[in-house]
PDB file of C-alpha atoms in Angstrom:
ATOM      1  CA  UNK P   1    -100.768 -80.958   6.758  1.00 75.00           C
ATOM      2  CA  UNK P   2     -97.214 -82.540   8.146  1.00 84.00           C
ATOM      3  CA  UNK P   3     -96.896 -84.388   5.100  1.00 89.00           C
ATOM      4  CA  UNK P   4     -97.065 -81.421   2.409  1.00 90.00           C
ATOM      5  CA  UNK P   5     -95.540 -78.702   4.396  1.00 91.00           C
ATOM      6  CA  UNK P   6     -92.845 -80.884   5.032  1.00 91.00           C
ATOM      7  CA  UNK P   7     -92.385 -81.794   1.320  1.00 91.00           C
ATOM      8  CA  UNK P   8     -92.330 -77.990   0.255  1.00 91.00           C
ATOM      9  CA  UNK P   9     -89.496 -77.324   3.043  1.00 92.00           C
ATOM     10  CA  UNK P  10     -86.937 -79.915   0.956  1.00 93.00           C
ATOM     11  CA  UNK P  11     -85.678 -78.014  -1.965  1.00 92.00           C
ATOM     12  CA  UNK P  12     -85.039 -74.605   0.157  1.00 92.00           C
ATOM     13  CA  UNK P  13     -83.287 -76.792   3.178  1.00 93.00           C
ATOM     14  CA  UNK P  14     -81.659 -78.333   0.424  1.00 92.00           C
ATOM     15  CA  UNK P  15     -80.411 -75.388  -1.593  1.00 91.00           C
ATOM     16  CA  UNK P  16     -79.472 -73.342   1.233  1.00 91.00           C
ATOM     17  CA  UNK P  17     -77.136 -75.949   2.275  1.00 93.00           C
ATOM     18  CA  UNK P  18     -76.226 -78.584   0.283  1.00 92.00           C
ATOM     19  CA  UNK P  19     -73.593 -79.850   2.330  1.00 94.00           C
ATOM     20  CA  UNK P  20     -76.310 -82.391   2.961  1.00 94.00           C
ATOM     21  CA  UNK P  21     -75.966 -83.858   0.032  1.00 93.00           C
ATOM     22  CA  UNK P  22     -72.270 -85.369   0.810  1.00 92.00           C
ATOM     23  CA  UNK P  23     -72.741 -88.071   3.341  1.00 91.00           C
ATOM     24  CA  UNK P  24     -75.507 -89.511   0.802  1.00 89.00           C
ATOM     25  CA  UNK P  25     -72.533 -89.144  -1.606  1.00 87.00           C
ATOM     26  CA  UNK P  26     -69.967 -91.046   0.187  1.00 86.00           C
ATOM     27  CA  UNK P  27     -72.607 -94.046   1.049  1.00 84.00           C
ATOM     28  CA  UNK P  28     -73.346 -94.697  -2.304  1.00 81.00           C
ATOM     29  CA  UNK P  29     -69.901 -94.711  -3.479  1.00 81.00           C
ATOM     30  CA  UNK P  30     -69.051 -96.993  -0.357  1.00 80.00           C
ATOM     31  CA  UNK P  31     -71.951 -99.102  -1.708  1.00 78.00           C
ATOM     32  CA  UNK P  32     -70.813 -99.339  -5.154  1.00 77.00           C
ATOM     33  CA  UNK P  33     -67.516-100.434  -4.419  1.00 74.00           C
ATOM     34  CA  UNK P  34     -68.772-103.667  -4.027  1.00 71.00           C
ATOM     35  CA  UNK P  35     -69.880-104.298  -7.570  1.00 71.00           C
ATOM     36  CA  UNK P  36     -66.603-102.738  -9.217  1.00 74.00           C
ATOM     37  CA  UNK P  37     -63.958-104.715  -6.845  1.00 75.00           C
ATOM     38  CA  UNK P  38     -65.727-108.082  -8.136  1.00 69.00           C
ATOM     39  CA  UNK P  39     -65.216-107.076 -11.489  1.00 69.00           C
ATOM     40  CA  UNK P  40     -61.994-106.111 -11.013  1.00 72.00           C
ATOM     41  CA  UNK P  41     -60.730-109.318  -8.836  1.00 72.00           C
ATOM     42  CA  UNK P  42     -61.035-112.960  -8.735  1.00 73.00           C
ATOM     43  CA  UNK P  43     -64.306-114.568  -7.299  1.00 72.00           C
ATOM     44  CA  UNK P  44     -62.881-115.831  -4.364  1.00 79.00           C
ATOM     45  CA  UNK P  45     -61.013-112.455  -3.658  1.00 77.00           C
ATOM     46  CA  UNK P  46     -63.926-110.618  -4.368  1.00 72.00           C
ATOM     47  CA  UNK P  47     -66.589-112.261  -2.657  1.00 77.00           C
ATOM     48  CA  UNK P  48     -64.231-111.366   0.478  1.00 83.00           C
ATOM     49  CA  UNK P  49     -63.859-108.007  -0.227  1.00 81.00           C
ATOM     50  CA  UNK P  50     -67.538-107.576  -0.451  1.00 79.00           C
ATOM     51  CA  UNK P  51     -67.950-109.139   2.724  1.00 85.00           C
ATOM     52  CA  UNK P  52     -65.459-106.802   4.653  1.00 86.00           C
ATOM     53  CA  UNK P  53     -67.491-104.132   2.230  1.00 84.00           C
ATOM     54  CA  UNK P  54     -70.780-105.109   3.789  1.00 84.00           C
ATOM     55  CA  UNK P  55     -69.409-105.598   7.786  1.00 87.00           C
ATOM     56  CA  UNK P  56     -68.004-102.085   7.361  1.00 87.00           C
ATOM     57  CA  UNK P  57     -71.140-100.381   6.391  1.00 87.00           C
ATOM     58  CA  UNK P  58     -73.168-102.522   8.848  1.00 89.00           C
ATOM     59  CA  UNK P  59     -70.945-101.131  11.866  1.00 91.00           C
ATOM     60  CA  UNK P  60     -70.742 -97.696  10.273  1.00 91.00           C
ATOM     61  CA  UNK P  61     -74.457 -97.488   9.333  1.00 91.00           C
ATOM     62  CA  UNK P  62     -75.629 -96.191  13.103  1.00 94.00           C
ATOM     63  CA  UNK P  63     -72.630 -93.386  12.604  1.00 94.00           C
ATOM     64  CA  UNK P  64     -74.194 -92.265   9.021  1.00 94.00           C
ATOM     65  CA  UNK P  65     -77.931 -91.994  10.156  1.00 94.00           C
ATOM     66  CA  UNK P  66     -77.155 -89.891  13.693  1.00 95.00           C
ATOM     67  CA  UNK P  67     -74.614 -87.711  11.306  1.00 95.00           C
ATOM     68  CA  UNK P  68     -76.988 -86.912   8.628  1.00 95.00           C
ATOM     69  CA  UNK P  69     -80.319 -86.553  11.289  1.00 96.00           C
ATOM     70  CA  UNK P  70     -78.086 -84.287  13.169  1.00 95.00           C
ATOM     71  CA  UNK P  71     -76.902 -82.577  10.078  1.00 94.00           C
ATOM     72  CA  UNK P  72     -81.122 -82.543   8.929  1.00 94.00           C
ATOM     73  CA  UNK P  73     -82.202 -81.371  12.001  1.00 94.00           C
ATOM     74  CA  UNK P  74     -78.995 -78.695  12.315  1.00 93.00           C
ATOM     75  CA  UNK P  75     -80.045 -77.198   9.297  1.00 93.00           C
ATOM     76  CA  UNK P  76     -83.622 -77.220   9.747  1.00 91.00           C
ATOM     77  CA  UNK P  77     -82.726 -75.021  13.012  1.00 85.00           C
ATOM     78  CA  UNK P  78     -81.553 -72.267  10.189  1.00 71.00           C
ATOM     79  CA  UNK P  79     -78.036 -72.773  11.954  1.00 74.00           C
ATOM     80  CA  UNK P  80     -74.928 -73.855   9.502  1.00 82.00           C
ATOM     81  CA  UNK P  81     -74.076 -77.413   9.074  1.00 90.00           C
ATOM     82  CA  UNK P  82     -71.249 -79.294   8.079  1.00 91.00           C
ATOM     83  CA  UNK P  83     -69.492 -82.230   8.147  1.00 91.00           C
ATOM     84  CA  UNK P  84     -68.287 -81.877  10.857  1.00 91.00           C
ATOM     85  CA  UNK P  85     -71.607 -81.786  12.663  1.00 92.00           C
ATOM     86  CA  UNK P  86     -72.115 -85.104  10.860  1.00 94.00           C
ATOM     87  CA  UNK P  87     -69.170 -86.925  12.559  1.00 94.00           C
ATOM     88  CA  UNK P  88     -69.763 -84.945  15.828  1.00 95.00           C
ATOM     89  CA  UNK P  89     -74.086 -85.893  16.063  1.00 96.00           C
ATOM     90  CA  UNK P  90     -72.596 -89.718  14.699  1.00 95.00           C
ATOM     91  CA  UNK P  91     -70.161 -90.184  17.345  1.00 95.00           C
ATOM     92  CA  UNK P  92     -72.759 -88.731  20.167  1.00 95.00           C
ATOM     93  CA  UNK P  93     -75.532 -90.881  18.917  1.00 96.00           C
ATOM     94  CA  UNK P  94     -73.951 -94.201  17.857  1.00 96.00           C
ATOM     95  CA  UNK P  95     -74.414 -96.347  20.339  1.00 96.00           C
ATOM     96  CA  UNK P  96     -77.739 -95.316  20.927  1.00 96.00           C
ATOM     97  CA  UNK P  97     -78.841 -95.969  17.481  1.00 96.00           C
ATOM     98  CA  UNK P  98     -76.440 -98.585  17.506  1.00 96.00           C
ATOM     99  CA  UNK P  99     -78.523-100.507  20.477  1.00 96.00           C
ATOM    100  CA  UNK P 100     -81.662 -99.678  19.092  1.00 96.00           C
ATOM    101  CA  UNK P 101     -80.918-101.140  15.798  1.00 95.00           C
ATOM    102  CA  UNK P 102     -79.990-104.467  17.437  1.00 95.00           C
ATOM    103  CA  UNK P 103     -83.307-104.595  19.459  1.00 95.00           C
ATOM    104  CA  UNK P 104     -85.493-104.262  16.359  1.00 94.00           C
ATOM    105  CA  UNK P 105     -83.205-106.634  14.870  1.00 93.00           C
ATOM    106  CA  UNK P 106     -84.239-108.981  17.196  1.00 94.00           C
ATOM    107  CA  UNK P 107     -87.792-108.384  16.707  1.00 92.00           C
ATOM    108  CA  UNK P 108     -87.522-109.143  13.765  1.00 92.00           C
ATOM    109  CA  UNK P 109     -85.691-111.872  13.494  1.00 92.00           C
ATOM    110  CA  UNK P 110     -88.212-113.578  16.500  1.00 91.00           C
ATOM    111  CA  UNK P 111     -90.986-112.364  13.888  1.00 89.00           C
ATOM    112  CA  UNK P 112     -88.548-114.548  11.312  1.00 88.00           C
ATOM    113  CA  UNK P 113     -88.202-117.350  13.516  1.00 91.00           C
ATOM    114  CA  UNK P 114     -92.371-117.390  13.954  1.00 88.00           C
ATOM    115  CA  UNK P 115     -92.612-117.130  10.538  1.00 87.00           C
ATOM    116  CA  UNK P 116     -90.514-120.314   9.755  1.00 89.00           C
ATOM    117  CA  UNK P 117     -91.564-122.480  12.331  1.00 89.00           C
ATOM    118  CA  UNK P 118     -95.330-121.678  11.452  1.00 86.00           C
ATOM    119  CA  UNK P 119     -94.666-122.900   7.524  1.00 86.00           C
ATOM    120  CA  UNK P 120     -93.327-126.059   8.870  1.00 87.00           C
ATOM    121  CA  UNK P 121     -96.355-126.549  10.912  1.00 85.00           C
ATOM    122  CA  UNK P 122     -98.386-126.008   8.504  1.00 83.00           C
ATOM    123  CA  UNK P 123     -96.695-128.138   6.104  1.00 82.00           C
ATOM    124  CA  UNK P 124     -96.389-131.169   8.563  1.00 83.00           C
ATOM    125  CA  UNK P 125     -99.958-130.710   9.441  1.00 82.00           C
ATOM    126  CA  UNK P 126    -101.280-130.481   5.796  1.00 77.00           C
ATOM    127  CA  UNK P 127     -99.426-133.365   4.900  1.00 78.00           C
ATOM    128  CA  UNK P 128    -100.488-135.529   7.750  1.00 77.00           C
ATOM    129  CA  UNK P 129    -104.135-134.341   7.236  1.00 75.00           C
ATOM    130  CA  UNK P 130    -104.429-135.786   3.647  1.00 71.00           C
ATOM    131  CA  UNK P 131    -104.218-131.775   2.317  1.00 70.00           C
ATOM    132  CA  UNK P 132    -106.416-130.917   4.196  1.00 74.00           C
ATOM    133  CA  UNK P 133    -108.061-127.427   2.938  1.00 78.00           C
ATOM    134  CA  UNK P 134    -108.635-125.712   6.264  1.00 80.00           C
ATOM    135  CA  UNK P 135    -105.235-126.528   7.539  1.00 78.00           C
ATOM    136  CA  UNK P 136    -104.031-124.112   4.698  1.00 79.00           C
ATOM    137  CA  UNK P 137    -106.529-121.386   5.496  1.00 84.00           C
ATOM    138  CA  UNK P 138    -105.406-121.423   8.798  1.00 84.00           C
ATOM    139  CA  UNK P 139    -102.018-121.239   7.825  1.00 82.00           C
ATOM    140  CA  UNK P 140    -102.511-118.424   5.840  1.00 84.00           C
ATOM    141  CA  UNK P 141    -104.209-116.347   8.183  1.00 87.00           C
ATOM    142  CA  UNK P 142    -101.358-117.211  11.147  1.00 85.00           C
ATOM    143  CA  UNK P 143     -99.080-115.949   8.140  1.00 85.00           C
ATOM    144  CA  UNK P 144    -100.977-112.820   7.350  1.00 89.00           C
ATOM    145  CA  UNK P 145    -100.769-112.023  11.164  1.00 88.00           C
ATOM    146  CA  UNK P 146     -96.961-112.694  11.254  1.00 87.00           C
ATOM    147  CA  UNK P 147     -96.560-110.274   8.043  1.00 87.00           C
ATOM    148  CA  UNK P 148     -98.917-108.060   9.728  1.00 89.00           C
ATOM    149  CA  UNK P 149     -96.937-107.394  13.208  1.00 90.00           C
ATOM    150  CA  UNK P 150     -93.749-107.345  10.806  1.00 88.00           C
ATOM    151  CA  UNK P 151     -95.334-104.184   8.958  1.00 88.00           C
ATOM    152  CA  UNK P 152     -96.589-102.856  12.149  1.00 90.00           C
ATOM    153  CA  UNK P 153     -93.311-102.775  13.975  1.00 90.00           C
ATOM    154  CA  UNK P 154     -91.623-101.584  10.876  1.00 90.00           C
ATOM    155  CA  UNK P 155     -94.014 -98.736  10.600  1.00 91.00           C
ATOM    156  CA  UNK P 156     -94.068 -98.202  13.968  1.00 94.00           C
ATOM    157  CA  UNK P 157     -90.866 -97.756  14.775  1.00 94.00           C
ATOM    158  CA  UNK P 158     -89.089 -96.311  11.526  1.00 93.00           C
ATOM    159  CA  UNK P 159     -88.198 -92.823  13.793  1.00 96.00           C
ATOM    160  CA  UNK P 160     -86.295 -94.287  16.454  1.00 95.00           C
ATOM    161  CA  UNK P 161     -83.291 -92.361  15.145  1.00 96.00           C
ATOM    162  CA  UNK P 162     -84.857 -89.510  14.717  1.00 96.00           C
ATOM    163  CA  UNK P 163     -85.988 -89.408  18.090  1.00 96.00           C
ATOM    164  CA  UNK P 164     -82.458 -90.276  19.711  1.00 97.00           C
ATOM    165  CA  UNK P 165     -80.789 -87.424  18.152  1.00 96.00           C
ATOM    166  CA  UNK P 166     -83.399 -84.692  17.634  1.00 95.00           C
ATOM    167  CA  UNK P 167     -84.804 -85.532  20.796  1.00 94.00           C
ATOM    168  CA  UNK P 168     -81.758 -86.716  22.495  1.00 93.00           C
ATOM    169  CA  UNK P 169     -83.005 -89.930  23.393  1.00 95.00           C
ATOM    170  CA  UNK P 170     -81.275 -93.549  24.637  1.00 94.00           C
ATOM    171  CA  UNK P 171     -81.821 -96.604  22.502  1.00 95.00           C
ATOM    172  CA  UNK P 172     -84.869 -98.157  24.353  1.00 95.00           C
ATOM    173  CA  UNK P 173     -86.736 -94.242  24.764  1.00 96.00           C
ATOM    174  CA  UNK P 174     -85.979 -93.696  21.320  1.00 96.00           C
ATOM    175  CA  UNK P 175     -88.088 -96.541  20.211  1.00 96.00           C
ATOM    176  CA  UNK P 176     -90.879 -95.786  22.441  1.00 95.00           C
ATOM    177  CA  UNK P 177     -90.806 -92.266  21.778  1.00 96.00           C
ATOM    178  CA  UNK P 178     -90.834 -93.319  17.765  1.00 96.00           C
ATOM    179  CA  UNK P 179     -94.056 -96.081  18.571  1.00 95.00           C
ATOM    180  CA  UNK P 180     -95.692 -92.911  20.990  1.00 95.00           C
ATOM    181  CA  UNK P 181     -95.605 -90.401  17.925  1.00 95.00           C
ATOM    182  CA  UNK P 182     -96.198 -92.799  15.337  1.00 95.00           C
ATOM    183  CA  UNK P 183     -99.902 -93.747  17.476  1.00 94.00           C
ATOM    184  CA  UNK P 184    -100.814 -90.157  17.940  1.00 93.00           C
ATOM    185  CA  UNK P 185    -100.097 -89.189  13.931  1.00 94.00           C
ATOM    186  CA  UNK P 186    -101.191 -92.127  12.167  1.00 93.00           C
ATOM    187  CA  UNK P 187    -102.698 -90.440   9.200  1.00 92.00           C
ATOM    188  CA  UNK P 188     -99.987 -88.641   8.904  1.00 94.00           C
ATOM    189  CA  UNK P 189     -97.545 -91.046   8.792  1.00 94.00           C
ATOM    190  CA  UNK P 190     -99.641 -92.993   6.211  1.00 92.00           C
ATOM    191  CA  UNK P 191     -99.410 -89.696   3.827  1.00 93.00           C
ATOM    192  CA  UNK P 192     -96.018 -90.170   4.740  1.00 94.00           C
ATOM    193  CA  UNK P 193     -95.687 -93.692   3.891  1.00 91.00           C
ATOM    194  CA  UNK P 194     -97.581 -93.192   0.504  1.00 91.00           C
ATOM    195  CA  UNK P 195     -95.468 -90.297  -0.614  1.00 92.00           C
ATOM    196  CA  UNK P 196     -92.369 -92.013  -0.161  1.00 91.00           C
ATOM    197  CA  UNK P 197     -93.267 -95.312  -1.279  1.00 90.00           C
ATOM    198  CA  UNK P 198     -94.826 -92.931  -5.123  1.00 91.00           C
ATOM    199  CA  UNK P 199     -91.212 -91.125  -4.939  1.00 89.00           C
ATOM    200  CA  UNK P 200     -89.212 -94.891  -4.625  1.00 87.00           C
ATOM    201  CA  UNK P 201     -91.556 -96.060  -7.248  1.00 89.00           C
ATOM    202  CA  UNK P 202     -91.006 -93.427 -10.383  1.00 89.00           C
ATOM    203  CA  UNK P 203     -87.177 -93.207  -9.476  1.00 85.00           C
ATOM    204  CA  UNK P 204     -87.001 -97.048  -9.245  1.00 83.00           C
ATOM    205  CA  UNK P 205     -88.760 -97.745 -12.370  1.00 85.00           C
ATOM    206  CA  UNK P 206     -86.815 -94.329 -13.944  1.00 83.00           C
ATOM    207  CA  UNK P 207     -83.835 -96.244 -12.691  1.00 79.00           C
ATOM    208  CA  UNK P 208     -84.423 -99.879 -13.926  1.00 79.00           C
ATOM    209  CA  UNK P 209     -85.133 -98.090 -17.178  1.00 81.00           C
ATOM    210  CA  UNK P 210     -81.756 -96.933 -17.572  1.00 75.00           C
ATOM    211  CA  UNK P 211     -80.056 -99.915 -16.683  1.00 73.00           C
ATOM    212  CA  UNK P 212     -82.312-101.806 -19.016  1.00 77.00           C
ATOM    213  CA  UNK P 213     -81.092 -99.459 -21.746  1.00 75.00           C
ATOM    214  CA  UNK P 214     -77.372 -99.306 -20.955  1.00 68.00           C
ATOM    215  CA  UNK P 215     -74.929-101.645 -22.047  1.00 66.00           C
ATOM    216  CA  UNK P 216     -75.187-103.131 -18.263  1.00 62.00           C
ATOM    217  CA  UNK P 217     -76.230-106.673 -18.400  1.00 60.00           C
ATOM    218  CA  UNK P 218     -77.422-107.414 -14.852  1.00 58.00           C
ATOM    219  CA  UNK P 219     -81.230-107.185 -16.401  1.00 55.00           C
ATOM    220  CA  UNK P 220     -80.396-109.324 -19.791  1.00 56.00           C
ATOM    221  CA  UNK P 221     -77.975-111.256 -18.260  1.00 57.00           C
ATOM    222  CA  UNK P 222     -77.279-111.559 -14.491  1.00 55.00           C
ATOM    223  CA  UNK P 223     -74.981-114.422 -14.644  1.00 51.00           C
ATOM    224  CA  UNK P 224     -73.117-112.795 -17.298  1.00 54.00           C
ATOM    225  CA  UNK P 225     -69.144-111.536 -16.403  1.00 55.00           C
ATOM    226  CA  UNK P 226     -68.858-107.939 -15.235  1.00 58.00           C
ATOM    227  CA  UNK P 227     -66.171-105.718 -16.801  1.00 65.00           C
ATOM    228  CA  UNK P 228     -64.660-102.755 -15.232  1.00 69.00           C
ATOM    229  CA  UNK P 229     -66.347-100.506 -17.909  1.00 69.00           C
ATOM    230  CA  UNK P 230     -69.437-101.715 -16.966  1.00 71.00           C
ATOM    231  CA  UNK P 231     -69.448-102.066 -13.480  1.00 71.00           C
ATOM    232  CA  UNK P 232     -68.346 -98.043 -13.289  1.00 76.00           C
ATOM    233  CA  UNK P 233     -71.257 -97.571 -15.742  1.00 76.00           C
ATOM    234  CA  UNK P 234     -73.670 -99.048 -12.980  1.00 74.00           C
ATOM    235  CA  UNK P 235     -72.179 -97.472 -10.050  1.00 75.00           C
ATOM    236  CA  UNK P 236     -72.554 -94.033 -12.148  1.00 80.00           C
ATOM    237  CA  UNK P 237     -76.443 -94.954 -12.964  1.00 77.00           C
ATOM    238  CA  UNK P 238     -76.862 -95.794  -9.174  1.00 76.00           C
ATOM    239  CA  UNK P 239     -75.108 -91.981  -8.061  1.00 79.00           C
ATOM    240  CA  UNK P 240     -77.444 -90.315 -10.850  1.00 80.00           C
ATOM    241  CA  UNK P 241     -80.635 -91.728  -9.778  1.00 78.00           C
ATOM    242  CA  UNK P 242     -80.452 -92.446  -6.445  1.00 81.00           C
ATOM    243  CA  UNK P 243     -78.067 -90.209  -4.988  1.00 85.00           C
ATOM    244  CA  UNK P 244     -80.364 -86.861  -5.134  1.00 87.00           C
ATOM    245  CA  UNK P 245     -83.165 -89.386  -4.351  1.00 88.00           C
ATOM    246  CA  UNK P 246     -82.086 -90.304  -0.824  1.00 88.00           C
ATOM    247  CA  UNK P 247     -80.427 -87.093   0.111  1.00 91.00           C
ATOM    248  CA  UNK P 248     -84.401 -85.834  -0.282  1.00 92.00           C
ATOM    249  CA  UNK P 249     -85.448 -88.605   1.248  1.00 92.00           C
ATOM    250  CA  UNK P 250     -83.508 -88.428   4.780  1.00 92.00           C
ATOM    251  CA  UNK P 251     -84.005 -84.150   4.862  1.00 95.00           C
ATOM    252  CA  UNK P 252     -88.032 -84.944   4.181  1.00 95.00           C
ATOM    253  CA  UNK P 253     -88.121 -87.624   6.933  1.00 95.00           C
ATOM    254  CA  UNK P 254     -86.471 -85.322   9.410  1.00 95.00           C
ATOM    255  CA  UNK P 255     -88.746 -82.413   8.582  1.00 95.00           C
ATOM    256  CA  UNK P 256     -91.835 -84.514   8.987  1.00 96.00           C
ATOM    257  CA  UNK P 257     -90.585 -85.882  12.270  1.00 96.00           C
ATOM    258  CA  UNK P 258     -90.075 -82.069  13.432  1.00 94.00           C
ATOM    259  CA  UNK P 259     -93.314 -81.145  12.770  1.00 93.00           C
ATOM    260  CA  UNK P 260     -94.918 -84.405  14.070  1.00 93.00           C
ATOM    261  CA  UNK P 261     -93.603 -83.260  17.885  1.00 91.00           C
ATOM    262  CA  UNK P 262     -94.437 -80.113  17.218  1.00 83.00           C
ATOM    263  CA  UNK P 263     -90.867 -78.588  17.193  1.00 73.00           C
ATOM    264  CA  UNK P 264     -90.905 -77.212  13.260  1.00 61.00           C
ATOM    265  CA  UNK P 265     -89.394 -73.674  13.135  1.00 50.00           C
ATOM    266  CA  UNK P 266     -88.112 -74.335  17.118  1.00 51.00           C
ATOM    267  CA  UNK P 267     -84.395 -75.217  17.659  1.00 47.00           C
ATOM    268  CA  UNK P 268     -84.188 -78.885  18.971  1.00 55.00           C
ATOM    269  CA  UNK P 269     -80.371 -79.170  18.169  1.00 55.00           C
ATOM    270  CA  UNK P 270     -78.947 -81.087  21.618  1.00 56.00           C
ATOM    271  CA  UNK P 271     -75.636 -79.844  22.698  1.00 52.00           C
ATOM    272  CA  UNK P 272     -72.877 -80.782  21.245  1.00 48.00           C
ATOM    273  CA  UNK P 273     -70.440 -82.067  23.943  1.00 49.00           C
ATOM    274  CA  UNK P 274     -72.856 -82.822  27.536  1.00 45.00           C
ATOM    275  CA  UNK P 275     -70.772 -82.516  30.238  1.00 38.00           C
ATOM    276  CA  UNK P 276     -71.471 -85.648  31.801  1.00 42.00           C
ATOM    277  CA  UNK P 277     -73.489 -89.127  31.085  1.00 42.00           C
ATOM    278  CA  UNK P 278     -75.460 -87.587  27.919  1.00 42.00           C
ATOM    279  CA  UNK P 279     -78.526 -89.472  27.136  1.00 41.00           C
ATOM    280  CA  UNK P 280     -77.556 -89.504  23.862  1.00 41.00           C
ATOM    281  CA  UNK P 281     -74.622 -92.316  23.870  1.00 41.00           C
ATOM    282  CA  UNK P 282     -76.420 -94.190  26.643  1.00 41.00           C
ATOM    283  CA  UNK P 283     -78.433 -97.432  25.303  1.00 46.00           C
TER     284      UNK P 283
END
């Protein structure tokens, strides 16, 4: 079964080259900036540098997932890896994964737009009704269908980077290709869903556990003032817990995706430098 074989593949791709655990590294200290620059500065200042924080890592985001699936999928081939190959697969790829993040995005956010125009609707219409009971039931079944299509592409489309780079795909054939292999490997990807969605679940709650029982008081008190101390005491927590955690999580999902199309054990590595109009950085 894709979804254990996969799983038992981790640990040896992992200790044979553990390189791959470095970008992981880097994001989560990115990420943790945040909290110890608004302890450090005023509110105003802070809140600023957060926000150039968070438009950084949403522009370098499509670089860090085609460096680290390249990297993955590098290693997986039994070839060496390095960082190198990370900046070299994120450069290739980025505007691919780039263009295909904005598309979804857009789904989405016409999902979000259905969504909120459907609650008003519903609202105006129960309210002009006299509460009316079936106006409600209604509403909550048009909502249950909105939530539904929002899983559905969500699920459906989760491997669209995957595709691009191990399969050296554009933006738009990178999201079919991830819809195409998600159809013919549903049960599989539900396996995959539910062993993910255990793993996030015992390292969350492991996680939440120890920042219950630290001296950080985001859980006791989240309006309370942040000191330096304890802002480097979260970010720590956050690099124990969840760095290992999601350095597993994006070698599994490449793995999985390998032997989905059939390619585990086969070398699916594109070229590095195409000599002309690669697929790759096309959208």
């Amino acid at each position: 079964m894709a979804v254990i074989n996969a799983l038992k593949k981790v640990p040896g791709l992992l200790g044979s080259h553990p390189i791959l655990f470095v970008p992981i590294l880097l994001l989560y200290i990115v990420t943790t900036a945040q909290t110890v620059t608004q302890s450090v500065l005023p509110p105003l200042a802070g809140g600023v540098v957060a926000l150039v924080i968070s438009g950084l890592l949403f522009l370098l985001t499509p670089l860090y997932q085609g460096g680290t699936i390249g990297m993955a999928n590098e290693a997986a081939d039994s070839s060496r890896t390095s960082l190198g190959s990370f900046v070299r697969y994120g450069k290739q790829y980025y505007l691919s994964i780039f263009g295909a993040f904005l598309l979804i995005l857009a789904m989405m956010t016409a999902l979000g737009i259905v969504a909120l125009l459907l609650a008003v609707v519903v609202f105006l219409s129960y309210s002009a009704t006299g509460q009316s009971l079936a106006v409600l039931v209604i509403g909550g079944v048009a909502g249950l269908v909105v939530v539904g299509l929002y899983v559905t592409v969500s699920v459906f489309l989760q491997f669209h980077g995957h595709a691009i780079v191990i399969e050296d795909m554009g933006a738009v054939d990178g999201i079919k290709r991830s819809a195409e292999v998600v159809t013919e490997n549903i049960r599989a990807v539900v396996g995959f869903f539910v062993v993910t969605l255990s793993g996030s679940l015992v390292v969350g709650g492991l996680y939440v556990g120890a920042l219950w029982l630290s001296p950080v008081p985001f859980l006791t008190d989240p309006a309370a003032t942040v000191s330096l101390e304890l802002a480097l005491l979260e970010a720590l927590l956050s690099i124990l817990f969840l760095w290992p955690v999601g350095a597993v999580y994006f070698v599994y999902s490449v793995l999985f995706y390998r032997s989905l199309i059939g390619t585990d054990g086969e070398s699916t590595a594109p070229p590095a430098e195409p000599a002309e109009g690669p697929a790759g950085s096309s959208i």
